[in-house]
Coordinates of C-alpha atoms in Angstrom, one line a residue:
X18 CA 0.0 0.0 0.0
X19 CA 1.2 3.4 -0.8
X20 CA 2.6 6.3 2.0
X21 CA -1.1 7.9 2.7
X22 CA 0.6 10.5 4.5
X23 CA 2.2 11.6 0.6
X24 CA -0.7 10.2 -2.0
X25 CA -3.7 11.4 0.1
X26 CA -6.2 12.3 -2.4
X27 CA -6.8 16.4 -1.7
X28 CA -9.8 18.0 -2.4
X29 CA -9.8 20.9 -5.2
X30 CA -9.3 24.3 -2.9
X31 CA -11.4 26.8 -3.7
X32 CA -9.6 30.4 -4.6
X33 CA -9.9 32.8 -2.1
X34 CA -11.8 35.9 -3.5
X35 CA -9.5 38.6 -4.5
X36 CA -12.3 41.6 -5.4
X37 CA -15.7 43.1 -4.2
X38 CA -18.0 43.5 -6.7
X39 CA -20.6 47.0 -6.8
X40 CA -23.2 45.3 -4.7
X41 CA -20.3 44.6 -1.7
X42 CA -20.1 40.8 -2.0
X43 CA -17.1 38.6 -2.7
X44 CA -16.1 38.2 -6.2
X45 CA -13.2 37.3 -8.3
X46 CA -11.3 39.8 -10.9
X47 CA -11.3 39.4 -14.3
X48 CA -8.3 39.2 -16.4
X49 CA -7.8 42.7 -18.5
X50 CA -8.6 41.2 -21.4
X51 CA -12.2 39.5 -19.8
X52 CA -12.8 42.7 -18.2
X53 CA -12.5 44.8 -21.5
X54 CA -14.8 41.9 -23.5
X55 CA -17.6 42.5 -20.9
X56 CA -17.5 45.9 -21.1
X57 CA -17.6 45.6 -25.0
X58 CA -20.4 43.4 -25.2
X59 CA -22.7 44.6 -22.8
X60 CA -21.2 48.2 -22.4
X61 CA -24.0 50.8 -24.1
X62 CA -22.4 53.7 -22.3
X63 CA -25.2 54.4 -19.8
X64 CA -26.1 54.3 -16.5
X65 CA -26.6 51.0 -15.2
X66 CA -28.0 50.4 -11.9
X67 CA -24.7 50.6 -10.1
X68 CA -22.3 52.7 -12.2
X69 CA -23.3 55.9 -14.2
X70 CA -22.6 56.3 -18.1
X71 CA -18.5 58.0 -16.8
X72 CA -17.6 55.4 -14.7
X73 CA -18.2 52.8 -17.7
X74 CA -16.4 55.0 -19.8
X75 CA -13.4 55.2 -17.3
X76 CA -13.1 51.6 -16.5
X77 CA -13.4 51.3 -20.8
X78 CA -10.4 53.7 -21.2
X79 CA -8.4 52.2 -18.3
X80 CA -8.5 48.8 -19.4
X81 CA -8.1 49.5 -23.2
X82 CA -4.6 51.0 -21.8
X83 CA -3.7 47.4 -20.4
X84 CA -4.6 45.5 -23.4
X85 CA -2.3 45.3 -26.1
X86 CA -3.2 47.3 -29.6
X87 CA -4.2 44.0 -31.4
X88 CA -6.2 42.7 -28.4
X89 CA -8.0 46.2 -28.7
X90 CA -8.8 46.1 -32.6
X91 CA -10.0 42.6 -32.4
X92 CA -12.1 43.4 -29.5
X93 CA -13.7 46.3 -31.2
X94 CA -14.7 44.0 -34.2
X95 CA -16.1 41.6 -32.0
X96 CA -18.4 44.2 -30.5
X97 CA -20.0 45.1 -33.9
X98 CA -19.9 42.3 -35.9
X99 CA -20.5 39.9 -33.3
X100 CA -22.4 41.6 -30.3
X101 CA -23.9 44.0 -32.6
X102 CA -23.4 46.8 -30.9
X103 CA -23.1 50.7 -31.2
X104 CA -21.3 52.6 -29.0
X105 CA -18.9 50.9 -27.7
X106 CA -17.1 49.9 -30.9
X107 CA -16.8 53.2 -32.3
X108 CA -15.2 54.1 -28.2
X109 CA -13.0 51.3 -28.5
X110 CA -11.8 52.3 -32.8
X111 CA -11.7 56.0 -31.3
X112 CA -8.9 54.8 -28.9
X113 CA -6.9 52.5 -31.6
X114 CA -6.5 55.4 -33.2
X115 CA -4.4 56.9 -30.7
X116 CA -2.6 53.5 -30.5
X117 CA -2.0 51.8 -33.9
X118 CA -2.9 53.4 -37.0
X119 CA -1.7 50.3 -39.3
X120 CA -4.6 48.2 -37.3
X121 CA -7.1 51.0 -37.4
X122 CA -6.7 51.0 -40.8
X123 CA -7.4 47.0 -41.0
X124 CA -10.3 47.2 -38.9
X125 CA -11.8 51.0 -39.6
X126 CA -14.5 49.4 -42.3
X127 CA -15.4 46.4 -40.1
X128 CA -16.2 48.4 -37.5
X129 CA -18.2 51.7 -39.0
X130 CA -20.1 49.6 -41.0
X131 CA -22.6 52.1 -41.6
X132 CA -23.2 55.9 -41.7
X133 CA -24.3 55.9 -37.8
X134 CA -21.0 53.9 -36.9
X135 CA -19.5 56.5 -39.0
X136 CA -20.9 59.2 -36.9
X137 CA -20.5 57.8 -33.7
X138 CA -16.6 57.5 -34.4
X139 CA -15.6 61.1 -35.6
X140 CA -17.7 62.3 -32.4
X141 CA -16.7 60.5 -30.1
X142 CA -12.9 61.7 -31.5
X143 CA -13.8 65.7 -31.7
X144 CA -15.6 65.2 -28.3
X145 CA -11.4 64.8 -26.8
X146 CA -13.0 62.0 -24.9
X147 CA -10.0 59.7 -25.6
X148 CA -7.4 62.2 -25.7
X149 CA -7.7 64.1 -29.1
X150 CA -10.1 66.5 -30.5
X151 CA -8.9 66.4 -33.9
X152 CA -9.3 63.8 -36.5
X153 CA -5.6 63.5 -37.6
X154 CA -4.6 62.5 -41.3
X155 CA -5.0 58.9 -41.0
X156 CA -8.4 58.3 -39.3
X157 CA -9.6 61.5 -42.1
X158 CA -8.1 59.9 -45.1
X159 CA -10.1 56.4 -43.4
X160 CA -13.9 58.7 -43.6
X161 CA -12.5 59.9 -46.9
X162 CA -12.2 56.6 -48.1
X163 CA -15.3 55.3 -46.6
X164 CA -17.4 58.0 -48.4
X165 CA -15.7 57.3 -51.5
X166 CA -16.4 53.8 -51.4
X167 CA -20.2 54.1 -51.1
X168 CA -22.5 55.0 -53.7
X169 CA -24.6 57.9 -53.7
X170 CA -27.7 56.4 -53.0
X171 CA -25.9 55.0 -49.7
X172 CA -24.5 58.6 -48.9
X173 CA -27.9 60.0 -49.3
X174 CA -29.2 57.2 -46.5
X175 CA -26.8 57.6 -44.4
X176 CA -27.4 61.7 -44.0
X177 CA -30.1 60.4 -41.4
X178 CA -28.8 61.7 -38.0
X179 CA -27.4 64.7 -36.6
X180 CA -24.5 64.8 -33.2
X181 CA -22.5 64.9 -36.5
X182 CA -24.3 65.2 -39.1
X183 CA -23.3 64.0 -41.9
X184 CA -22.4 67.0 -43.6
X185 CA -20.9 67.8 -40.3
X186 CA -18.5 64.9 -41.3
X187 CA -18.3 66.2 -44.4
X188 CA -17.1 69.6 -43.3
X189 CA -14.6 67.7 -40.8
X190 CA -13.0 65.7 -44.2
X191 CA -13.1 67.5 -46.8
X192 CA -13.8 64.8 -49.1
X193 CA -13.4 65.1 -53.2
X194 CA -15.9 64.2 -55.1
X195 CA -15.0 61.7 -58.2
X196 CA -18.4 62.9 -60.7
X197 CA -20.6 65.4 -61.1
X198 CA -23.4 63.6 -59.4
X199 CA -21.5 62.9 -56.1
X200 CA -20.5 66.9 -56.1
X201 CA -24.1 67.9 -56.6
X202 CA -24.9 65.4 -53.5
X203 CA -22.4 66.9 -51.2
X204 CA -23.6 70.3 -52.1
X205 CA -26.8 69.9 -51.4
X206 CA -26.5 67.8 -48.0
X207 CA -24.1 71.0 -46.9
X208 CA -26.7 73.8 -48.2
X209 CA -24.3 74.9 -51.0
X210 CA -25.3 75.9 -54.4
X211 CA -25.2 72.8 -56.7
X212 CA -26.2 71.4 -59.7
X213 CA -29.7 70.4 -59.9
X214 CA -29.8 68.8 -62.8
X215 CA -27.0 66.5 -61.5
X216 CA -28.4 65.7 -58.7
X217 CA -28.8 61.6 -57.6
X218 CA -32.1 60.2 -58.9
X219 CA -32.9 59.2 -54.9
X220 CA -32.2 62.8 -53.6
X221 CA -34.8 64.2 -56.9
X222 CA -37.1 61.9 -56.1
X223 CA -37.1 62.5 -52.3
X224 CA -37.2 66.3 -53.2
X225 CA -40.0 65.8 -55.4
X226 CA -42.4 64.7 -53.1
X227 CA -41.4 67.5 -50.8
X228 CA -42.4 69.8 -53.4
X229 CA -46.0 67.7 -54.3
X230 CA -44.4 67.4 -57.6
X231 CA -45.6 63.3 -57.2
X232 CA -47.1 61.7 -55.2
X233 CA -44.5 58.5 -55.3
X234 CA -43.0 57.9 -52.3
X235 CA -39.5 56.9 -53.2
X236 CA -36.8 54.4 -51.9
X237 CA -35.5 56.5 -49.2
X238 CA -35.3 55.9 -45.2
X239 CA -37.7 55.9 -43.2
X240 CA -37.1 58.3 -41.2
X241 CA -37.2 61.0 -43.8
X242 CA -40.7 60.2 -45.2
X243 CA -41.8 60.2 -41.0
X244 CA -42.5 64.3 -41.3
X245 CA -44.3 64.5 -44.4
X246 CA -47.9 64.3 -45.2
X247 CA -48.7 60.9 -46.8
X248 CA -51.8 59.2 -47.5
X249 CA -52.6 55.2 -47.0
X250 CA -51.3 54.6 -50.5
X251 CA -48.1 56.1 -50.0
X252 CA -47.4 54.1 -46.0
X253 CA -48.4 50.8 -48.0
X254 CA -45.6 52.2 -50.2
X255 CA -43.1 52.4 -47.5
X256 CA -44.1 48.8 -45.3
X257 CA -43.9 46.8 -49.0
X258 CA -40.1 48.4 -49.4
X259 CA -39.3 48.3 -45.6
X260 CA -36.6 45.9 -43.9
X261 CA -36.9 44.2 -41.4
X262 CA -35.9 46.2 -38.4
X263 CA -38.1 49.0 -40.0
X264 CA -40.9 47.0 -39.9
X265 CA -40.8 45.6 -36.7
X266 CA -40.4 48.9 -34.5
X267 CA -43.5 50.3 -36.8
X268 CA -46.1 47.8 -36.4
X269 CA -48.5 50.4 -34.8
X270 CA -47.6 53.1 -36.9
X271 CA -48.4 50.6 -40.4
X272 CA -52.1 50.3 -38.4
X273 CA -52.3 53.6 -37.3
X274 CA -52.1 54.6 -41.2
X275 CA -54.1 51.8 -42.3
X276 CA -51.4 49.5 -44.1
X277 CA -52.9 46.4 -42.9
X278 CA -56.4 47.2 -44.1
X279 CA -54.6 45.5 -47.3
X280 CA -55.0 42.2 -46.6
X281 CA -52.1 41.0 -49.7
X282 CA -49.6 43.3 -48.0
X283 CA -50.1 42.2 -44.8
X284 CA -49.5 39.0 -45.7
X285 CA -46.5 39.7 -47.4
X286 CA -45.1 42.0 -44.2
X287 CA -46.2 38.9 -42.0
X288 CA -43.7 36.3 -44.8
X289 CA -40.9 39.1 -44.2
X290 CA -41.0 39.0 -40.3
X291 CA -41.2 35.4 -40.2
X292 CA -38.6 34.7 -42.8
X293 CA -35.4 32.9 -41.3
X294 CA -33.4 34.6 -43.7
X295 CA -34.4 38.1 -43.0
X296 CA -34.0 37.6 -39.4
X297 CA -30.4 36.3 -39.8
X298 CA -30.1 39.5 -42.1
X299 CA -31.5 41.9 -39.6
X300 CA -29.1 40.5 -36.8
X301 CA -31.9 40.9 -34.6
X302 CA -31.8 40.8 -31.1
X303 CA -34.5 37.4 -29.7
X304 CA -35.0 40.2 -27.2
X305 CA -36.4 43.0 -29.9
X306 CA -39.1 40.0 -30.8
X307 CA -39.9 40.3 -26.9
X308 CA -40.3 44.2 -26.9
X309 CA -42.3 44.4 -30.6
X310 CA -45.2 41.7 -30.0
X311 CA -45.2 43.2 -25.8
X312 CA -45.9 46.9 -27.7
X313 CA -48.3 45.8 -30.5
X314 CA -51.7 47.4 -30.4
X315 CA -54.7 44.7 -29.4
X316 CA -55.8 45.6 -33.4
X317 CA -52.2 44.6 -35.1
X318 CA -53.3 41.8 -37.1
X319 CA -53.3 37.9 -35.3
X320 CA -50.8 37.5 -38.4
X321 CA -48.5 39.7 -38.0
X322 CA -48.4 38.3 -34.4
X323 CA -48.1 35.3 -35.0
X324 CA -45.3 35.9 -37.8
X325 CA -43.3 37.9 -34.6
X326 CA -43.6 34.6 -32.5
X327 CA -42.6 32.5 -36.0
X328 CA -39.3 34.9 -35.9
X329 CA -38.4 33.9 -32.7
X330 CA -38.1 30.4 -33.1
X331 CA -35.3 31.4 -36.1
X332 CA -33.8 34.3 -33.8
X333 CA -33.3 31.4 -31.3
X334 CA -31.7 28.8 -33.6
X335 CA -28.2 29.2 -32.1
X336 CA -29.5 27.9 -28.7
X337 CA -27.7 24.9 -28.3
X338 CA -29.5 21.3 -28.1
X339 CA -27.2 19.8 -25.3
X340 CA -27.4 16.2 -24.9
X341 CA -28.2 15.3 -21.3
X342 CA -29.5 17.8 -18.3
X343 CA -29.9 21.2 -18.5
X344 CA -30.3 23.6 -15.8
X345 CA -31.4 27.1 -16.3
X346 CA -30.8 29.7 -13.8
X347 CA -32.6 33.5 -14.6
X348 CA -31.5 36.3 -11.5
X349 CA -34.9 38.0 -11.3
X350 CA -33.6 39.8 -8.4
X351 CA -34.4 44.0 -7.7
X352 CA -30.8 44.9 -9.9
X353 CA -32.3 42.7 -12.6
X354 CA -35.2 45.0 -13.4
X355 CA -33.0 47.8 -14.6
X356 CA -32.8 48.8 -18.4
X357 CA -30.5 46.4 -20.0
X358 CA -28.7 48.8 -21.6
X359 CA -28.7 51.2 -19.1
X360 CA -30.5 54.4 -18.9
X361 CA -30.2 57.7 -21.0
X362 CA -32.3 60.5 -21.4
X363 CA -35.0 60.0 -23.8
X364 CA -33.2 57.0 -25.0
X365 CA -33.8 54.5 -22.1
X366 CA -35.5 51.0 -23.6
X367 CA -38.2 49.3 -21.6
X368 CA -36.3 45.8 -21.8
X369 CA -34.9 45.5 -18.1
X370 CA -32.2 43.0 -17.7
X371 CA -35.0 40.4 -16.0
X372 CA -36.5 40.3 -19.2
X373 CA -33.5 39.3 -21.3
X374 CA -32.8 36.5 -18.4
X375 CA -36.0 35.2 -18.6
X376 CA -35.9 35.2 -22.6
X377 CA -32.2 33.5 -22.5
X378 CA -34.0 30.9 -19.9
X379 CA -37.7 30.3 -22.3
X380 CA -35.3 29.9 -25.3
X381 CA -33.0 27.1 -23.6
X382 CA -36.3 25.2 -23.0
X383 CA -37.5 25.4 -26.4
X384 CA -34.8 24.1 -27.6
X385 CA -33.9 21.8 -24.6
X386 CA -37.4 20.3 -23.6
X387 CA -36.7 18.8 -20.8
X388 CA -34.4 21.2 -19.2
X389 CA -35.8 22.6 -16.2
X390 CA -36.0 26.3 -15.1
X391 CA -34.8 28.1 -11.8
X392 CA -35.5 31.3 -11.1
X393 CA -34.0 33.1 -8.5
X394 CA -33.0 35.9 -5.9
X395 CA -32.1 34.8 -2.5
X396 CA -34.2 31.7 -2.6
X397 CA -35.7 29.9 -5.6
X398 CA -38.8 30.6 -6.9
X399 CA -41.2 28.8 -7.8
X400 CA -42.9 28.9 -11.8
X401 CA -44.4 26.4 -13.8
X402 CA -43.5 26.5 -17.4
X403 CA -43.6 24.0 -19.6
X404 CA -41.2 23.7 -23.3
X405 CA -45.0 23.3 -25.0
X406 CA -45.4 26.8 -24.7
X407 CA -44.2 29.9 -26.7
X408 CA -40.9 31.3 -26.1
X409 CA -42.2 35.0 -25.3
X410 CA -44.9 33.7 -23.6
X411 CA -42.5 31.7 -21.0
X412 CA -40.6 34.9 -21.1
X413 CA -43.1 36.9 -20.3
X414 CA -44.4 34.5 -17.0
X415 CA -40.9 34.5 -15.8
X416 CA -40.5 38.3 -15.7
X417 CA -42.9 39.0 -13.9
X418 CA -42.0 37.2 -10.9
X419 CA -41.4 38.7 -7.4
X420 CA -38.2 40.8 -6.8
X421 CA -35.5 40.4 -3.9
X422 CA -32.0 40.1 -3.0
X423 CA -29.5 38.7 -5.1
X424 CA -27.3 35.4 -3.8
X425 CA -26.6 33.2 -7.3
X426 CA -25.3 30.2 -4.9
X427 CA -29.2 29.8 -4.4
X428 CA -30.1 27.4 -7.5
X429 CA -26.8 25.6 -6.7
X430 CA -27.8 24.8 -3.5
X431 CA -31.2 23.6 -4.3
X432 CA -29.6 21.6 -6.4
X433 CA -27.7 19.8 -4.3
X434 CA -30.1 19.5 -1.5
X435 CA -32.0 17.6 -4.5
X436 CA -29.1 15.6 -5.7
X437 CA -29.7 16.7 -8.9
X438 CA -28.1 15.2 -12.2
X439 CA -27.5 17.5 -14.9
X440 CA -24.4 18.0 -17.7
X441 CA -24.9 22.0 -18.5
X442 CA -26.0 24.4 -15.9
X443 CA -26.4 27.9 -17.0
X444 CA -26.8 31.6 -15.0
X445 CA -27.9 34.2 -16.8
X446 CA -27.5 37.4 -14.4
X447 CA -25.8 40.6 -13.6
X448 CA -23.3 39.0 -11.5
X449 CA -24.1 41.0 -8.3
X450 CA -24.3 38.5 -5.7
X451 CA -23.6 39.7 -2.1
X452 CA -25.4 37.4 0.3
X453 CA -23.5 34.4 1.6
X454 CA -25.3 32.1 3.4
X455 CA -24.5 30.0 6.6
X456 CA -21.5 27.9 5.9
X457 CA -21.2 28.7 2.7
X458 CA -18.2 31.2 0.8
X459 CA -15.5 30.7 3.2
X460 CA -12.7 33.1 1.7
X461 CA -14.3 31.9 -1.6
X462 CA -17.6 33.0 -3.1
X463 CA -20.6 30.9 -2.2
X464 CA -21.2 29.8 -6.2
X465 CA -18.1 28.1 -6.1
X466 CA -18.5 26.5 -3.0
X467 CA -21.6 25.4 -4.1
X468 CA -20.6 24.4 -7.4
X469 CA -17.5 21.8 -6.1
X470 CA -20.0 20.3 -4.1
X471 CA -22.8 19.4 -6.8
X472 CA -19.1 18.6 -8.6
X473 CA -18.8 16.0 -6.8
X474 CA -22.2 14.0 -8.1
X475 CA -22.0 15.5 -11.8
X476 CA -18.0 15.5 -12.6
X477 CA -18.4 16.1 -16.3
X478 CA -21.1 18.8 -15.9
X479 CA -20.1 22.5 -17.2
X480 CA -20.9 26.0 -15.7
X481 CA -22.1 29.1 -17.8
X482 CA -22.4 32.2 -16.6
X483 CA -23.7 34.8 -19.0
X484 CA -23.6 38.0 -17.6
X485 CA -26.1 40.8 -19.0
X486 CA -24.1 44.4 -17.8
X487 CA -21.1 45.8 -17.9
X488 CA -18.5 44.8 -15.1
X489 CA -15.1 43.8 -13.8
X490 CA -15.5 40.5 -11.2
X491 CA -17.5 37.5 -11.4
X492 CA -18.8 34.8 -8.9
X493 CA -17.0 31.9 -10.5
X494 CA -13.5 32.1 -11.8
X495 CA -13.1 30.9 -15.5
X496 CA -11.6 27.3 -15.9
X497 CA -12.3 23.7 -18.3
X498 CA -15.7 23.3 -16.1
X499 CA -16.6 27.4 -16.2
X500 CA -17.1 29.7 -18.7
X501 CA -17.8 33.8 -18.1
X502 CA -19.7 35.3 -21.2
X503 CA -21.2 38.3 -21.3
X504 CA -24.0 39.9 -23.8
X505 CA -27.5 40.2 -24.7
X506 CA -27.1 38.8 -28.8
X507 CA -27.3 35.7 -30.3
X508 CA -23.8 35.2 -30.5
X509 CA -23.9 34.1 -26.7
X510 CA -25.9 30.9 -27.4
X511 CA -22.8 30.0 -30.0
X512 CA -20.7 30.3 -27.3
X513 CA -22.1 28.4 -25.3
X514 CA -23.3 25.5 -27.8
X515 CA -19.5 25.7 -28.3
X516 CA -18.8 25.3 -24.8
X517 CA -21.2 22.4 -24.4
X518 CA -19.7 20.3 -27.1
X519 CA -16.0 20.4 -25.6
X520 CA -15.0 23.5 -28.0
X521 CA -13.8 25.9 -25.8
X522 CA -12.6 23.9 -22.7
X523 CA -9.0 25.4 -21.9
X524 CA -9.5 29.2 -24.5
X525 CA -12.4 30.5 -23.1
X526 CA -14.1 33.8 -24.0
X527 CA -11.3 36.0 -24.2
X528 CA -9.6 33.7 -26.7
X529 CA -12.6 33.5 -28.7
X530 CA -11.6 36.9 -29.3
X531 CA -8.1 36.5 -29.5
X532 CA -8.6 34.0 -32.9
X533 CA -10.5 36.9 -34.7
X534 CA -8.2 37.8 -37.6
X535 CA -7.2 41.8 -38.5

């Protein structure tokens, strides 16, 4: 027999906590790197319910100094192409460009993808919030050549928008125009003499119904046709030409200006919202699906309804079908009913946090029918849903639970006491657990106290925790059996079907990252 006193078998330790998160409990630091992914994906650059809109943008420009300039560009990319959102890339191209101007240049189109990324860049540069109040030759010759490279019809969209302008940019850039038509357009979007005649057949057409020269409404935004006087013909005009996107955040309007009292074209904007393939297109957001069929009128038609809960399934498709258990854990705690990204005067969206949690949660059990559903804020709570149902209507049941305290060792815990089985367990949650309960934490956090010991009856199952706002600690530290993701898109439930199948056990989310290519 071998020397006990040298080949004991030891039990894992548990790390002591080395951080406090904002709500005062015990917590453990992200890495740089993790830190400044959070922030990226989940980071809209307003006030949360425990930091306001300057401390996000100071932790932001603090960690983007710790990250190397390649980290930074890749992370930036990421954010738009991948988590799809606004802000924060344009913050996080706005201080590459102080850093590296070879990867800015590799990464400047990826990122402003479109005239408001555009925008969002030059101000957050001439604001000086990142150092500089200038553009500097490279990042102008970078506008220059995005405007060159666009069409004029493209140009002409993208004038929507002021906080620049476009012709603001266009002042900033000085850009040259290659034909007669493009000089005409940049005349006229600065309110400088130009060439009439020469104008771009979008911006005639668009001036022409100004003038009630016609009464065509013509292929332009929406939001420039929203001011002017137009009569049930000409909305049916705009809903048959309107994306997706368009379409969904104007349901009431389209009955409002009776598009859907034809019954052809309502039928064809029902096909569009429930088309896979315009979903994908649109990148939308499952939780946009949530928020249009919560807001439509009692009168929107039962098909147009029916199409937004026919786009769901599609907008859920990257919710991964685990073989085995599945445990889902939605926070529905006080914190959790805060705007998910954050609030801002006269911008603020009515999707709280909860309802994003409780959408993750429905989706899992569509796709995972007999995973099973614990909701929680110091205790769990009880809520009988079953996969049979909708996913927005299980979101909705789960939202609307009671509010309390936050301590994410509680589902764990109940789990043990049951002796639960299970192969994936996943938290979706702002992270701020500060209750520790009797005997459990230690020097550790309670969720990974509580997570060894239902270790010890499921050795092979995995730990997700998706976090929905921006911060810098989480309750279980990152390892082969735990993976920290934050975000509210789609891309989340790729990460973790990745997760599930064995893809990501030792290069976890920062890595993800790491492997994107500049």
């Amino acid at each position: 027999m071998v020397n006990l006193s040298l080949f004991w078998t030891r039990k894992r330790a548990i790390a002591d906590a080395d951080d406090i998160n904002e709500a005062g409990g015990r917590a453990y630091a992200m890495s740089d790197q993790h830190a400044l992914a959070q922030y990226a994906a989940t980071g809209c650059l307003s006030r949360t319910f425990y930091a306001t809109d300057k401390d996000q943008l100071d932790k932001v420009r603090e960690l983007a100094a710790k990250v190397d300039a390649a980290f930074l560009a890749k992370t930036a990319v990421y954010a738009r192409e991948q988590g799809f959102m606004k802000d924060m890339p344009a913050l996080l191209l706005a201080e590459l460009a102080s850093r590296d101007g070879v990867l800015l240049e590799r990464v400047f189109d990826r990122v402003c993808d479109n005239g408001k990324m555009l925008r969002n860049f030059v101000q957050i540069v001439r604001s000086g919030a990142t150092g500089r109040r200038s553009l500097g030759s490279r990042p102008k010759r970078l506008v220059q050549r995005w405007l060159d490279q666009r069409s004029d019809a493209q140009i002409f969209a993208a004038s929507v928008g002021n906080d620049p302008s476009l012709a603001d940019v266009l002042k900033m850039v000085h850009p040259k125009p290659a034909t007669a038509s493009r000089r005409a357009l940049y005349g006229y979007l600065l309110g400088r003499p130009y060439d009439v005649a020469a104008l771009p057949a979008c911006a005639q057409a668009y001036e022409d119904l100004k003038a009630g020269r016609t009464a065509e409404v013509p292929d332009v935004p929406f939001q420039m046709l929203t001011s002017l006087t137009l009569d049930s013909k000409g909305w049916r005009s705009i809903a048959a030409r309107g994306g997706w996107q368009m379409i969904r955040m104007n349901l009431n309007t389209f009955l409002r200006h009776g598009v859907f009292d034809d019954i052809a074209l309502t039928k064809k904007i029902a096909a569009k919202l429930a088309s896979p393939t315009e979903v994908r297109k649109a990148k939308v957001f499952p939780y946009q699906l949530m928020v249009a069929h919560a807001q439509a009128e009692r009168e929107v038609p039962r098909m147009i309804k029916e199409a937004l809960h026919d786009a769901m399934e599609a907008a859920i498709e990257n919710v991964p079908e685990v073989e085995g258990k599945v445990y889902v854990m939605p926070d529905v705690s006080g914190s959790m009913h805060s705007p998910v990204t954050g609030a801002r005067p006269g911008q603020t969206t009515a999707v709280r946090c909860v309802d994003v949690a409780a959408l993750v949660a429905a989706a899992f059990l569509r796709k995972n029918r007999h995973a099973e559903v614990l909701p929680f804020h110091t205790k769990v709570l009880d809520c009988p849903i079953t996969a049979r149902d909708s996913v927005l209507t299980n979101a909705q049941r789960l939202a609307s639970l009671p509010s309390g305290g936050t301590d994410c060792s509680a589902p764990l815990r109940e789990l043990v006491r049951r002796k639960a089985k299970g192969d994936l367990f996943v938290f979706v949650s702002d992270n701020e657990s500060w209750i520790n309960p009797a005997g459990y934490g230690g020097r550790g956090t309670a969720v990974m106290q509580a997570w060894e010991t239902l270790k010890k009856t499921n050795p092979k199952a995995r730990l997700v925790c998706i976090d929905l706002q921006p911060n810098r600690t989480v309750q279980a530290q990152d390892r082969e059996d735990i993976l920290n993701v934050g975000g509210f898109s789609d891309n989340v439930f790729e990460l973790v079907a990745a997760f599930a199948r064995g893809g990501l056990a030792g290069q976890h989310w920062a890595r993800v990252i790491e492997a994107i290519t500049v």
